[in-house]
Amino acid sequence: MGAALTRYRVIAWIVGVVLILLMVIGMPLKYGFDYPLVVETVGQAHGFLYMVYLVAAFDLSRRAGWPLSRMILVMLAGTVPFVSFFAERRVSGWVTGQATTPEPVANTPVH
Amino acid sequence: MPANQPATRTRLSERAPAPGTLEAMKRLWTPAWIVRHVAMVVLVVGFLGLGWWQLSRAAGGNPISWGYAVEWPVFAGFVVFVWWREVRQELRGPEAPGPAAETTESSATVEPTRLAVRRPVRVSRTAATVPDSNDPELTAYNRYLRWLTDNPGARPGDYPG
């Protein structure tokens, strides 16, 4: 679970940054200054990175046993600029919150 | 069904109808499921349409559209994959069976894969059996080994420390 969460967080962060690059830098350059190169390259990259994000989100929700609605919510959250970072924090909270509650307490010395 | 199926298999089939039967198909025809089927079809058709659109743009002389023409069908395929997995999970049996049917026997049969990926939860506190040596590093390592033997399904990365 911890590794799946890490994978999800890494790709969520990358996709979030690339999406902001696309929206904040690429779009104004293309439509304001007629310079479409950034949109063309970063847009392509974002599409394929988002595939990785979908797989990671799917893997995480499968391991966490989330219902379909939450899985779709997490997947869609990756498409909203800036909001994706808050979503990633929320998802991490869900996972670590449920993981720490039944934390195994093996081999704590019993006095 | 093979002859060596355990007896719990029949108990499972009482709750979850065998896949392929009309009874099983009825479970996929509730209002919530119809919404999912419709959403799946709409998304797949829409994504394939977008892919086709990009393909025509690429053929019309926009080389950057080749990438998008590949991406959209992949997303459509992913939608089908998630839908198919949900269907199979629904046909496999109810998520929360009745309290009477919840025996240790059947739960071990129904969800072995789910248990395999979960963290071990309850562990008996058996630290007293680990001999305390003078070396704290060795003691910690022995505790770690003891924890691994106590949690056969756990991976080393799950060790709580």
XYZ file of C-alpha atoms in Angstrom, chain B residues 2 9 14-15 23 26 34 37 43 47 60 73-76 78 90 96 107 109 117 122 124 130 135 146 159-161:
29
model
C -14.795 -29.541 -11.113
C -18.145 -23.093 -3.158
C -26.153 -19.455 -3.102
C -25.341 -15.795 -2.539
C -30.027 -14.294 -12.348
C -30.291 -9.147 -13.428
C -27.692 1.074 -16.125
C -23.395 0.971 -18.724
C -17.361 7.649 -22.883
C -13.265 8.958 -26.902
C -5.073 16.536 -43.043
C -8.389 5.068 -28.140
C -6.179 4.089 -25.197
C -8.414 6.072 -22.847
C -11.451 4.388 -24.409
C -9.171 1.978 -20.185
C -20.324 -7.514 -9.103
C -21.112 -7.122 2.248
C -14.774 -15.343 3.816
C -12.773 -18.575 0.165
C -2.798 -7.255 -0.481
C -3.766 -8.215 14.387
C -0.032 -11.387 18.955
C 13.053 -12.700 21.319
C 23.741 -5.587 21.105
C 10.356 -12.253 14.321
C 7.631 -3.400 8.870
C 6.289 -0.742 11.203
C 9.709 -0.243 12.823
